[in-house]
Coordinates of C-alpha atoms in Angstrom, one line a residue:
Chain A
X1 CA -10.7 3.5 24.4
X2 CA -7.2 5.4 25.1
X3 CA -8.2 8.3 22.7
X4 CA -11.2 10.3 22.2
X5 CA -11.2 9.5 18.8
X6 CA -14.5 11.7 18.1
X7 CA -12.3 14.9 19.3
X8 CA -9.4 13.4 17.4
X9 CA -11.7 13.0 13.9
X10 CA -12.4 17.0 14.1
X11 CA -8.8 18.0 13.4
X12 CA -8.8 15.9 9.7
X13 CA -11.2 17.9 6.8
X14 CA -11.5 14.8 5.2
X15 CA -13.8 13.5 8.3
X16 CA -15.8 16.7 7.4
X17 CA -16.3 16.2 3.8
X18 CA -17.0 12.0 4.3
X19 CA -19.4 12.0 7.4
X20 CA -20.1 8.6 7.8
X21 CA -16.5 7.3 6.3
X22 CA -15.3 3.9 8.0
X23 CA -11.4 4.3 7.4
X24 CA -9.5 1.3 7.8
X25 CA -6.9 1.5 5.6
X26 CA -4.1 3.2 7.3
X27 CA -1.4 0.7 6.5
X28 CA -1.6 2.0 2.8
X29 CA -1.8 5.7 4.3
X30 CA -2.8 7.5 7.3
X31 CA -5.4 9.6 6.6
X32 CA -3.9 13.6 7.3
X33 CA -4.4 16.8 10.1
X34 CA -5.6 19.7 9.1
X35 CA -2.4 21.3 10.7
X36 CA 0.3 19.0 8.1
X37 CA -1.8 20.7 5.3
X38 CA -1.6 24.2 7.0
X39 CA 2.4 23.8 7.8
X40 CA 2.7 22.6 4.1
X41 CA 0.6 25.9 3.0
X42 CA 2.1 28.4 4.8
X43 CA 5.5 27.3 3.2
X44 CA 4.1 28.2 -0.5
X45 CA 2.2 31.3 1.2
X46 CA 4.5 32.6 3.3
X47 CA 8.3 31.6 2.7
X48 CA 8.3 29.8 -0.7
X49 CA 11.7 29.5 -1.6
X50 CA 15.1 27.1 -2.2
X51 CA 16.7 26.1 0.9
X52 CA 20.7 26.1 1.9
X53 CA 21.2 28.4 -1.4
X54 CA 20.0 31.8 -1.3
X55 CA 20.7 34.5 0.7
X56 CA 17.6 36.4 1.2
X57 CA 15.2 36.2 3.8
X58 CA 12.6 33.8 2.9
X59 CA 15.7 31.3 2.0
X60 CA 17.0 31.1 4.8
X61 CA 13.6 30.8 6.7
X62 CA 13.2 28.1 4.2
X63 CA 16.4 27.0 5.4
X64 CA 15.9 26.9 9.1
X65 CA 12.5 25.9 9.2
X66 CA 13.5 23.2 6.9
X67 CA 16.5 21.8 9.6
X68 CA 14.3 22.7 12.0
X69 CA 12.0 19.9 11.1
X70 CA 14.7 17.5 10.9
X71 CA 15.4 17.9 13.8
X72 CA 11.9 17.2 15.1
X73 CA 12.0 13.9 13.3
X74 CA 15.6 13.3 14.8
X75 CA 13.8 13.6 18.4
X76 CA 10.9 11.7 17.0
X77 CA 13.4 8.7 16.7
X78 CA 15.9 9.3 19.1
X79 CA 18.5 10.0 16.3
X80 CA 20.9 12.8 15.9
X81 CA 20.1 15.4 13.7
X82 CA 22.3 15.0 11.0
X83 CA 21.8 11.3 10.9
X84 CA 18.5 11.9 9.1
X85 CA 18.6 12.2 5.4
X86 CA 15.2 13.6 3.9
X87 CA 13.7 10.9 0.9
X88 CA 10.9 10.7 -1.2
X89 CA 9.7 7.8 0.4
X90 CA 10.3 4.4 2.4
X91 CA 10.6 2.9 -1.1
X92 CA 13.3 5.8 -2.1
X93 CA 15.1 5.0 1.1
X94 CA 15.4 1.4 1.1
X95 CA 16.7 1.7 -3.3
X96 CA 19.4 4.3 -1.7
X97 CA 20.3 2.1 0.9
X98 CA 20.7 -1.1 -1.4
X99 CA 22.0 0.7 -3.7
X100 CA 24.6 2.5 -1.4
X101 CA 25.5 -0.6 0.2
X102 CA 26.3 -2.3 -2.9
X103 CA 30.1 -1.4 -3.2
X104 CA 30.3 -3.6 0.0
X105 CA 28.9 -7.2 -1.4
X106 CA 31.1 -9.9 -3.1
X107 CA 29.3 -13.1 -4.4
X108 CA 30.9 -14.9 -1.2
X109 CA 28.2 -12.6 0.7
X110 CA 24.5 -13.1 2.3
X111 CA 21.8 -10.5 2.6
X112 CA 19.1 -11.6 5.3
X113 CA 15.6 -10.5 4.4
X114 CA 12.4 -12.0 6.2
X115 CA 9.2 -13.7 4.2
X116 CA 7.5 -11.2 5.3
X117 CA 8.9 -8.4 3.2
X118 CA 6.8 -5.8 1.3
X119 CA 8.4 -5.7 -2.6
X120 CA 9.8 -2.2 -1.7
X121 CA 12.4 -4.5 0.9
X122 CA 12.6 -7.1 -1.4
X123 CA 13.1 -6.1 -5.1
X124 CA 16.1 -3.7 -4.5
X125 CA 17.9 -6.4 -2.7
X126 CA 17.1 -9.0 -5.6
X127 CA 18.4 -6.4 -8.3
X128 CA 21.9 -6.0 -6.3
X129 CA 22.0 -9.9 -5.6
X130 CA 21.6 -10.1 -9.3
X131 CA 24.4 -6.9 -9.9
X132 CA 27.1 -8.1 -7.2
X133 CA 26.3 -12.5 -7.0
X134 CA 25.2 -11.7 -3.2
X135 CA 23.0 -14.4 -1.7
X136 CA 19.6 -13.8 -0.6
X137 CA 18.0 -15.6 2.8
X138 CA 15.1 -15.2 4.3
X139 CA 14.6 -15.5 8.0
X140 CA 11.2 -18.0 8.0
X141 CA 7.7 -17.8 9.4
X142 CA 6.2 -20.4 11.3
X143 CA 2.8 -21.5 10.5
X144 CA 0.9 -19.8 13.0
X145 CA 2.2 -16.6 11.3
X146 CA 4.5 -15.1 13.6
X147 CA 8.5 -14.5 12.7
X148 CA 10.3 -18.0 13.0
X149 CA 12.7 -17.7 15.9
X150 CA 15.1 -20.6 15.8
X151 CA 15.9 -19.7 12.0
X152 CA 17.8 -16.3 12.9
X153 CA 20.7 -17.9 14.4
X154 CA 20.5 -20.6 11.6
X155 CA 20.1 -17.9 8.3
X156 CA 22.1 -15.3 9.7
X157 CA 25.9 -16.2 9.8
X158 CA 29.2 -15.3 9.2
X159 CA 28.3 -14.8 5.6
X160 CA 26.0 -12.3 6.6
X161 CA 26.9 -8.4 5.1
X162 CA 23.1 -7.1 5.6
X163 CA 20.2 -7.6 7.7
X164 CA 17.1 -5.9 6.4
X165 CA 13.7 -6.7 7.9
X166 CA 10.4 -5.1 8.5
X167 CA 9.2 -4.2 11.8
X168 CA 6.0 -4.8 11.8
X169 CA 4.3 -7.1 8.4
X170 CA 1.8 -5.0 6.7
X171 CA 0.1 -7.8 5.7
X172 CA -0.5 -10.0 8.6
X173 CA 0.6 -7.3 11.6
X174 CA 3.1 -9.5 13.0
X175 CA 5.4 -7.8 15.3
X176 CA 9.0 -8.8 13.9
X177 CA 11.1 -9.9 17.7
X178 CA 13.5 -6.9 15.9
X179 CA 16.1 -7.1 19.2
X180 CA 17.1 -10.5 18.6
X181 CA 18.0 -9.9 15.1
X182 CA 19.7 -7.2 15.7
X183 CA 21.6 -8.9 18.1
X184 CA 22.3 -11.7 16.1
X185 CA 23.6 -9.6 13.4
X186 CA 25.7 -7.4 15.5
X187 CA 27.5 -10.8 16.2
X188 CA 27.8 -11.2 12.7
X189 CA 29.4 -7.8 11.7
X190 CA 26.3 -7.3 9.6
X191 CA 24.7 -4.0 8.8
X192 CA 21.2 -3.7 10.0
X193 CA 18.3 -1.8 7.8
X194 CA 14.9 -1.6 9.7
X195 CA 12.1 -0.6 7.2
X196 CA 10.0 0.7 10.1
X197 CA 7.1 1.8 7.4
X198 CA 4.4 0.3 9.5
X199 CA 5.6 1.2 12.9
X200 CA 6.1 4.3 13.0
X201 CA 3.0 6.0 13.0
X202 CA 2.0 4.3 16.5
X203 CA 5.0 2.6 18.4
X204 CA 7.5 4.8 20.3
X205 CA 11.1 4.2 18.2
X206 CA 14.6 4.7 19.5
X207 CA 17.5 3.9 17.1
X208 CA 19.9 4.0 19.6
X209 CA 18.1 1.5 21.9
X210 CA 17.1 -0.6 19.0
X211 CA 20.8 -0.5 17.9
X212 CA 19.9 -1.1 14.2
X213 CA 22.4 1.0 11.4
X214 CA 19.2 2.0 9.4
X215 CA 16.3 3.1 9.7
X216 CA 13.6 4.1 7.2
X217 CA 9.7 5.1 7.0
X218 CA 7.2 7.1 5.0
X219 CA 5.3 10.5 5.7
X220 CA 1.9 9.7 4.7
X221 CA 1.8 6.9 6.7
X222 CA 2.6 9.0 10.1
X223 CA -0.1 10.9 9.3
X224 CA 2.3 13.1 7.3
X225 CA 1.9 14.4 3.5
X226 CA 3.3 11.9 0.3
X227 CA 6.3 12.2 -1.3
X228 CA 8.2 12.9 2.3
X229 CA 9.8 10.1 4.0
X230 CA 12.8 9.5 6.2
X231 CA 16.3 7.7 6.2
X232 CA 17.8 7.3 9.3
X233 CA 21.8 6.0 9.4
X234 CA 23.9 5.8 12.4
X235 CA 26.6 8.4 11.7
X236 CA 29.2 5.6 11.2
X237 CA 26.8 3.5 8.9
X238 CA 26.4 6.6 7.2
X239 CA 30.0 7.1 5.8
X240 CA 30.2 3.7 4.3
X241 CA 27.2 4.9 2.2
X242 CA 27.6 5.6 -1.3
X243 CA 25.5 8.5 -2.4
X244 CA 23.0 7.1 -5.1
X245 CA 21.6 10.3 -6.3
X246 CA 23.7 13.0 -8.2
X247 CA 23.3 16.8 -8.6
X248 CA 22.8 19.6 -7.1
X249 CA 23.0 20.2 -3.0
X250 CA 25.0 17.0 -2.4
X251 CA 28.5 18.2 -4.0
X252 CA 31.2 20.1 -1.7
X253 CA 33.5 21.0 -5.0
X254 CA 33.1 19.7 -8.6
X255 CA 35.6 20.5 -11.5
X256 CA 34.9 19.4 -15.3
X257 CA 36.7 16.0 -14.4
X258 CA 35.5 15.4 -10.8
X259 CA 33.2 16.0 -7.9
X260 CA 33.7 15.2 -4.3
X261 CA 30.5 14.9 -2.0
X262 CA 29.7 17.4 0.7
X263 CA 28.6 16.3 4.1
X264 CA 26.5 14.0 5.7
X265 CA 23.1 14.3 5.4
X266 CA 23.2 16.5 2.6
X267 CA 25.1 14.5 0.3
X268 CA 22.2 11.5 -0.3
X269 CA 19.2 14.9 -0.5
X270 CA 20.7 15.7 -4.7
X271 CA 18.5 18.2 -5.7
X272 CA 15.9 20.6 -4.3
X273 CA 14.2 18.6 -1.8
X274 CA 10.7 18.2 -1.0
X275 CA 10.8 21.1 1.4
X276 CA 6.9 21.6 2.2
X277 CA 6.9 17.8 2.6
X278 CA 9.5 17.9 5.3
X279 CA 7.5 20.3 6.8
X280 CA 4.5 18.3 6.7
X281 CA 5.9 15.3 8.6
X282 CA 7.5 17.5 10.7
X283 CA 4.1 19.1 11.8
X284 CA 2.5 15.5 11.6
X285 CA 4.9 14.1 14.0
X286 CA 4.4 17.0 16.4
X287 CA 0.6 16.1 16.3
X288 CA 1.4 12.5 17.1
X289 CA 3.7 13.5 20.0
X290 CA 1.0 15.7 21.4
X291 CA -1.1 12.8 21.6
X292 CA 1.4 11.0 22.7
X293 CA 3.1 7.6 21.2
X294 CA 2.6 5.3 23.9
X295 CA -1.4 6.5 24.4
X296 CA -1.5 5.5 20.3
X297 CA 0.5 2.6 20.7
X298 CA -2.2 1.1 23.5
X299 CA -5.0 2.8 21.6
X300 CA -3.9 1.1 18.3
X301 CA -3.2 -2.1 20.0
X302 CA -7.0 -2.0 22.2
X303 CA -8.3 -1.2 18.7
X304 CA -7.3 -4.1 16.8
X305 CA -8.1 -6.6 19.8
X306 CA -11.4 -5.3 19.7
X307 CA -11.4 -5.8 15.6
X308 CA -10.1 -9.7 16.0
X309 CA -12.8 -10.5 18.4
X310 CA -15.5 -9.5 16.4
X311 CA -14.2 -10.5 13.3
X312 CA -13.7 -14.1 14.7
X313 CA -18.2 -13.7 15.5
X314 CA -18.3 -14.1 11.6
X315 CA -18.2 -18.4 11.1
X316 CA -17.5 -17.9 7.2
X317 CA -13.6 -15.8 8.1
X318 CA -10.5 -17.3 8.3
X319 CA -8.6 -14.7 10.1
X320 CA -4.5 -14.9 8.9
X321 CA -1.0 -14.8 10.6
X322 CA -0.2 -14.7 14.7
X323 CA -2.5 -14.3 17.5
X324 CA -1.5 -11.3 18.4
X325 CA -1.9 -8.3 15.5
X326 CA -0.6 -5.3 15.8
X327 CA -2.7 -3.1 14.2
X328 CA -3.0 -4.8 10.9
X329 CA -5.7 -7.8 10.4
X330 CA -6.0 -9.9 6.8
X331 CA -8.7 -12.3 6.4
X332 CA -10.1 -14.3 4.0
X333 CA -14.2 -15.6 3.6
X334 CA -14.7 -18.9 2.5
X335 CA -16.2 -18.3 -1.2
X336 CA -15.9 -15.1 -1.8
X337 CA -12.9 -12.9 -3.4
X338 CA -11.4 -10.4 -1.3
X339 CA -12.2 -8.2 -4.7
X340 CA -16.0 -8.8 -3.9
X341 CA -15.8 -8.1 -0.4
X342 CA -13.4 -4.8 -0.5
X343 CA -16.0 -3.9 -3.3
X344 CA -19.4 -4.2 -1.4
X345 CA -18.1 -2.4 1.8
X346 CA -16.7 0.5 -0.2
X347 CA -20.7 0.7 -1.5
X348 CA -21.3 1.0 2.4
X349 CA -18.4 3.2 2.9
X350 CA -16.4 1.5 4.9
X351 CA -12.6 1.7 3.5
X352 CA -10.5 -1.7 3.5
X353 CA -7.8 -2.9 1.5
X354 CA -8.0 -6.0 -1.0
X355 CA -4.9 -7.5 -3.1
X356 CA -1.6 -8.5 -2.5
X357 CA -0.4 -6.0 -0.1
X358 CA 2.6 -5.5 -2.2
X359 CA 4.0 -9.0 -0.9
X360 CA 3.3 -11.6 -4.1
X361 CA 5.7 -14.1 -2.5
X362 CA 4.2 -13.8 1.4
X363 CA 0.9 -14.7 -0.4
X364 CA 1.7 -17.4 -2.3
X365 CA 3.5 -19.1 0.9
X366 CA 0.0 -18.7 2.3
X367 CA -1.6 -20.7 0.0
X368 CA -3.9 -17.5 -0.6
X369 CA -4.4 -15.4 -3.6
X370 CA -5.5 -12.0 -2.1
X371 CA -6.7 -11.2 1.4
X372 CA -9.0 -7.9 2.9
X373 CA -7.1 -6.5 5.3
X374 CA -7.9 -3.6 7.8
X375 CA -5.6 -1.2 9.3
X376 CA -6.5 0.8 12.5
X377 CA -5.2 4.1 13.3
X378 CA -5.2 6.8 16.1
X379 CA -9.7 7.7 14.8
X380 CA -10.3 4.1 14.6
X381 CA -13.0 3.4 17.1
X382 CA -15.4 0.8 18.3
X383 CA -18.0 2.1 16.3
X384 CA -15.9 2.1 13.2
X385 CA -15.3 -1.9 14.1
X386 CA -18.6 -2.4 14.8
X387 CA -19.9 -0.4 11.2
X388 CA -17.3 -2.8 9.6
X389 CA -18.5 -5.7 11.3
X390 CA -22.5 -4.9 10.0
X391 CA -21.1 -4.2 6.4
X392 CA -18.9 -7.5 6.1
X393 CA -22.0 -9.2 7.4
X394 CA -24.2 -7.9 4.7
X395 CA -21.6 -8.2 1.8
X396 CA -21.2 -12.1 3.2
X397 CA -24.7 -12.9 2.9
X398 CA -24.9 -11.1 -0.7
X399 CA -22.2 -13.2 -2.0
X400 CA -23.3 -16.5 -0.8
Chain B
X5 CA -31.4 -7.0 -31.2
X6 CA -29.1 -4.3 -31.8
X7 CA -26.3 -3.0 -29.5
X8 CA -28.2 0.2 -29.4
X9 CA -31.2 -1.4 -28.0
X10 CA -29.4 -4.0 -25.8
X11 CA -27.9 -1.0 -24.4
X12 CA -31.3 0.8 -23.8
X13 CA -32.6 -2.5 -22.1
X14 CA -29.6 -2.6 -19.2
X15 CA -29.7 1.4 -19.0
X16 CA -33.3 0.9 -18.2
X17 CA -32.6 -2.4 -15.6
X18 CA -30.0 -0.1 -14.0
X19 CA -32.5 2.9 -13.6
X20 CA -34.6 0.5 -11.9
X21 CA -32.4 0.0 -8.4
X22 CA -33.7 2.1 -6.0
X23 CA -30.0 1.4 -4.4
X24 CA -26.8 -0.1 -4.9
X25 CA -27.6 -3.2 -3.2
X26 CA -30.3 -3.9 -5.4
X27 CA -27.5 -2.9 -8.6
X28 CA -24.8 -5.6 -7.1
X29 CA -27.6 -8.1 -5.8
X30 CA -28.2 -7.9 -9.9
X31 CA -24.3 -7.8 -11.3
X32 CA -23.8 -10.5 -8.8
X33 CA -27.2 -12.6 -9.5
X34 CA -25.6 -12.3 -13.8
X35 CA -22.3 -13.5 -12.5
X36 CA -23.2 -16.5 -11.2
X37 CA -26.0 -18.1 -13.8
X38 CA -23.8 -17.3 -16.3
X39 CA -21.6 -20.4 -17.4
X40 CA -18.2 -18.9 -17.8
X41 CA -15.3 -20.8 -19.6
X42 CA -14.0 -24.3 -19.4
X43 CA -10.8 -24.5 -17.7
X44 CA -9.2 -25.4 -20.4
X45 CA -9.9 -22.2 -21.8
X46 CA -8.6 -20.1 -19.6
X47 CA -5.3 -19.3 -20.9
X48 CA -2.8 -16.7 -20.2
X49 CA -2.9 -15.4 -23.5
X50 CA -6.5 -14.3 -23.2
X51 CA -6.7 -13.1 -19.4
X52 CA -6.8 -9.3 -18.8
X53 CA -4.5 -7.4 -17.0
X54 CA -5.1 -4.4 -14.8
X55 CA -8.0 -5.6 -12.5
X56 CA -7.5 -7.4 -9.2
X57 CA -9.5 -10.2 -9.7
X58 CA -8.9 -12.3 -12.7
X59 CA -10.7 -11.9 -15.9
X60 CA -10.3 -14.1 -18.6
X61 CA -12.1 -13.2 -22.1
X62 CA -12.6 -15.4 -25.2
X63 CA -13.8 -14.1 -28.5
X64 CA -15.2 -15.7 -31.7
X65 CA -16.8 -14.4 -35.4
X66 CA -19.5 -15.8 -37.8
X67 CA -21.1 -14.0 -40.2
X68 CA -19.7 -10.5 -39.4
X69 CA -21.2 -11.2 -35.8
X70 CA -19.3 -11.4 -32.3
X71 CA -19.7 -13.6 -29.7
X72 CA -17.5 -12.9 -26.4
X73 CA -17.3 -15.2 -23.5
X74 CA -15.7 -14.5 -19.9
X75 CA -15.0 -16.0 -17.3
X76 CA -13.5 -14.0 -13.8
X77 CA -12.5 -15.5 -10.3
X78 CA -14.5 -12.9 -8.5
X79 CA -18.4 -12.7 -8.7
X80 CA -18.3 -8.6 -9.4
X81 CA -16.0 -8.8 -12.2
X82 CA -17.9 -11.8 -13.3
X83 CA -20.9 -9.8 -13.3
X84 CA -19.7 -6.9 -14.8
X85 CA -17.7 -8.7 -17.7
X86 CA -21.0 -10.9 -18.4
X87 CA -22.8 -7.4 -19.0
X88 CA -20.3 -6.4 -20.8
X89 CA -19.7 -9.7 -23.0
X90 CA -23.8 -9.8 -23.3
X91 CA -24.0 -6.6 -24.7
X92 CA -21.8 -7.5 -27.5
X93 CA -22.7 -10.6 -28.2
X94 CA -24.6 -11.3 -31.0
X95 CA -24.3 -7.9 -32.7
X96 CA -22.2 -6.9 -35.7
X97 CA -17.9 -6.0 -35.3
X98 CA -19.3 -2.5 -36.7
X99 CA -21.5 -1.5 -34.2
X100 CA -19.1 -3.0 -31.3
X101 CA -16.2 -1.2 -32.8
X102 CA -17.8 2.1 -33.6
X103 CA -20.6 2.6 -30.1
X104 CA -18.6 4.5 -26.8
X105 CA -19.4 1.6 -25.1
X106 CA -17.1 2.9 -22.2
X107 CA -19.0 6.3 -22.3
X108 CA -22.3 3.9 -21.9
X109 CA -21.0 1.9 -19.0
X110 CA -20.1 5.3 -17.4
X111 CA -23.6 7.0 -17.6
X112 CA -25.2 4.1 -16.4
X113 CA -23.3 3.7 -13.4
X114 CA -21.7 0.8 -13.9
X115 CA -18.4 3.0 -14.5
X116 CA -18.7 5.7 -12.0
X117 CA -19.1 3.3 -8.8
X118 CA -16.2 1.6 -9.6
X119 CA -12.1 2.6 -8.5
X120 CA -9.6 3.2 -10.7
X121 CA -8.0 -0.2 -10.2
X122 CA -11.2 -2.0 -11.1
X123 CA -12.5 0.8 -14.1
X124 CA -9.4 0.2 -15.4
X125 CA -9.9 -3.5 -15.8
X126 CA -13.1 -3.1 -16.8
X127 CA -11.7 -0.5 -19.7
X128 CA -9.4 -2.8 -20.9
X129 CA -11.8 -5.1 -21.0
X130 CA -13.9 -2.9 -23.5
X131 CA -10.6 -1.9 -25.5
X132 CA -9.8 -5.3 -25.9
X133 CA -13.2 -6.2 -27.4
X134 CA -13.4 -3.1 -29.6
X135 CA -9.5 -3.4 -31.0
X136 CA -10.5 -7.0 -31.8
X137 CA -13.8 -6.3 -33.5
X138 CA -12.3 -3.3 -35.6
X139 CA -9.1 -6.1 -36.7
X140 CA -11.7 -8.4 -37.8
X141 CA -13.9 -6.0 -39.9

């Protein structure tokens, strides 16, 4: 394997306090470094105060620390600094960006989603298509599971105000040809949103290459604490975007009858933000860095290979989506609920996810009700696979 | 037999399993002899919400004395709403509405192994029964 994942499992506690823990659930979150807990601790210990307000010392460390770590997710992405606006969430991002972008849809208008869509891409969107009459397409997904290629020149058109797609499907780990929509909706004068939730953590990202208007993903799922996550707008995008949130820190002069918005980013962060979050992805993206992207991106992608072959050794799995997964495997086991099967490996302590995945209408597409999926990350190792592998075995035979 | 002594009787099964394989093997084993309901009968209306696998629940009285059928898609929940829907079966709407059968599922195990997600189903489940046995008193 790229990494030593055995070295790599020493820097998480949570490795220490669950020995023999099989983890593969890291599309719901990546599990987190001692050092994002330290960053986020030292904040509270040493510095704990209200950034870009006060004017005593620990404020303003606050306050540089806390810029500081936008920029080190602005390097992360290949951004400019003060393109990146600090969120909650992925799920925050994408409800500020619909909800931003609003002002610019008429009912004569298209928004271009894929089928693949996790509800966080897809529920915002249906609210404004039902606020501003805005039609909403879906780019298609051929049956071997993998993004449909010839419907992108046919669903995105001159219609076409937004483009927003997933990178990477967290449920079946299909890699989303990004490029080529982009491309096709540059042609189209449409604004691009990339909800980038599931690639960030292990694939190298460069906005400017990419070309996309937006960008968004989540802390905890780089390995980074909850309730942090990241918007990314191209400056230009940026001043088209209505600020959604109202308050404190986003103003640059408010009377009794009116307020006008200060800049850009700090206009779409109202309110304190979550500062020791911001920290804590800052210090988990350092940690990825050190390890360095493209190393995860092969390890990650060695991983899951590794995962499909054995899981294809058990007769009674029907393995979903493309041939190639990219990171992310759901399955299905003739006769048995994904419900029994996440169940009896937890007994064996090996971590999996069982449901929907947060995408209803990818599901019912399938034909499939629920699948178990399992998500590899940067500690995942043969071993790990191979623990799985024994546990699914055992749950199989107990069920049927 | 009372709900008191049912209880004893599973608490007793349950401190049996040297280990949880033996304890599913078992919720699994009651799952899957047990009948269920007719599809006929498994209506919106009386499935529960909360759990990941579907659980529907059907409940009847004669005599002062409740009878609760279920029926899941998924053989664990199966199992576990069978224990539950044997337990009070057959017993009187006072002892089903006035027992901490959630406290009971909990000390025995059956509670404590299980994630929030699926203990909730499972709680609801055991609201629902007790609400409707307290209604009917």
């Amino acid at each position: 394997m790229i990494l030593n994942t055995k070295k790599i499992k020493k820097e998480f506690a949570l490795y220490k306090h669950k020995k023999n823990l099989v983890y593969l659930d890291f599309a719901a979150t990546a599990l987190t470094p001692d050092l994002v807990t330290t960053a986020m601790n030292e904040y509270y210990e040493q510095y704990n105060a209200n950034v870009h307000r006060g004017v005593h010392e620990m404020s303003m460390i606050a306050s540089e620390m806390y810029e500081r770590a936008r920029r080190t997710v602005a390097d992360f992405i290949g951004a400019d600094t003060n393109e990146i606006v600090f969120t909650s969430g992925a799920t925050a991002a994408l409800n500020a960006l619909a909800l931003g972008l609003e002002h610019l849809l008429t009912p004569d208008d298209s928004i271009v989603l894929s089928r693949f869509e996790h509800h966080s891409n897809l529920v915002p969107w249906l609210e404004v298509a039902k606020r501003t009459g805005a039609h909403i397409r879906y780019l298609e997904i051929t049956s071997d599971g993998a993004l449909d290629l010839h419907s992108i020149n046919q669903v995105i058109d001159e219609s076409t105000k937004i483009v927003s797609v997933t990178a990477l499907s967290n449920t079946l780990g299909t890699l989303i040809p990004l490029e080529t929509i982009i491309s096709r909706a540059q042609e189209m004068h449409a604004y691009t949103i990339i909800d980038a939730a599931q690639m960030a953590a292990h694939h190298e990202i460069n906005v400017k290459k990419l070309g996309c208007d937006f960008l968004v993903f989540a802390g905890h799922k780089v390995y980074g604490p909850t309730g942090a996550g990241v918007m990314y707008g191209r400056m230009s995008a940026l001043t088209l975007l209505e600020p959604s949130a109202f308050g404190g820190g986003m103003i640059s002069h408010v009377s009794y009858d009116h307020a006008t918005w200060g800049n850009i980013p700090f206009r779409f962060e109202a309110g304190t933000p979550n500062i020791a979050g911001a920290l804590g992805l800052a210090a988990a993206i350092q940690f990825l860095q050190e390890l360095d992207m493209h190393s995860i991106g092969m390890h990650v992608d060695m991983i899951t290979k590794y995962a499909h072959k054995r899981l294809k050794e058990i007769p009674q799995l029907r393995i979903l989506g493309p041939q190639h997964h990219t990171g992310i495997i759901s399955f299905v086991v003739e006769g048995a609920h994904a419900f029994d099967i996440g169940t009896l490996l937890d007994q064996e302590g090996v971590a999996v996810r069982t449901g929907h995945h947060c995408t209803q209408p990818l599901l019912a597409l399938l034909g499939v009700p629920s699948t178990v999926r399992i998500s590899c990350g940067i500690t995942t190792s043969q071993e790990d696979i191979d623990e799985c592998i024994v546990a699914l075995t055992k749950a199989i035979k107990m069920i049927s | 037999m009372t709900l008191q002594e049912k209880m004893n009787t599973l608490r007793a099964t349950f401190e049996s399993f040297p280990d949880w394989e033996l304890k599913y093997e078992y919720i699994i084993e009651t799952g899957k002899s047990y009948p269920g309901l007719e599809a006929s009968e498994k209506t919106e209306d009386c499935r529960l919400h909360g759990c990941q696998s579907q659980v529907w629940l059907r409940m009847t009285v004669h005599d002062n004395v409740l009878q609760v059928r279920v029926d899941a898609d998924s053989l664990v929940a199966k199992g576990i709403a069978t224990l539950i829907a044997t337990l009070c079966s057959d017993v009187t709407l006072q002892e089903v509405a006035t027992t901490d059968i959630a406290g009971f599922c909990k000390e025995i195990g059956l509670l404590s192994n299980l994630s929030p997600t699926r203990a909730h189903g499972l709680l609801s489940m055991i609201t629902t029964i007790q609400k409707f046995a307290s209604q009917q008193i």
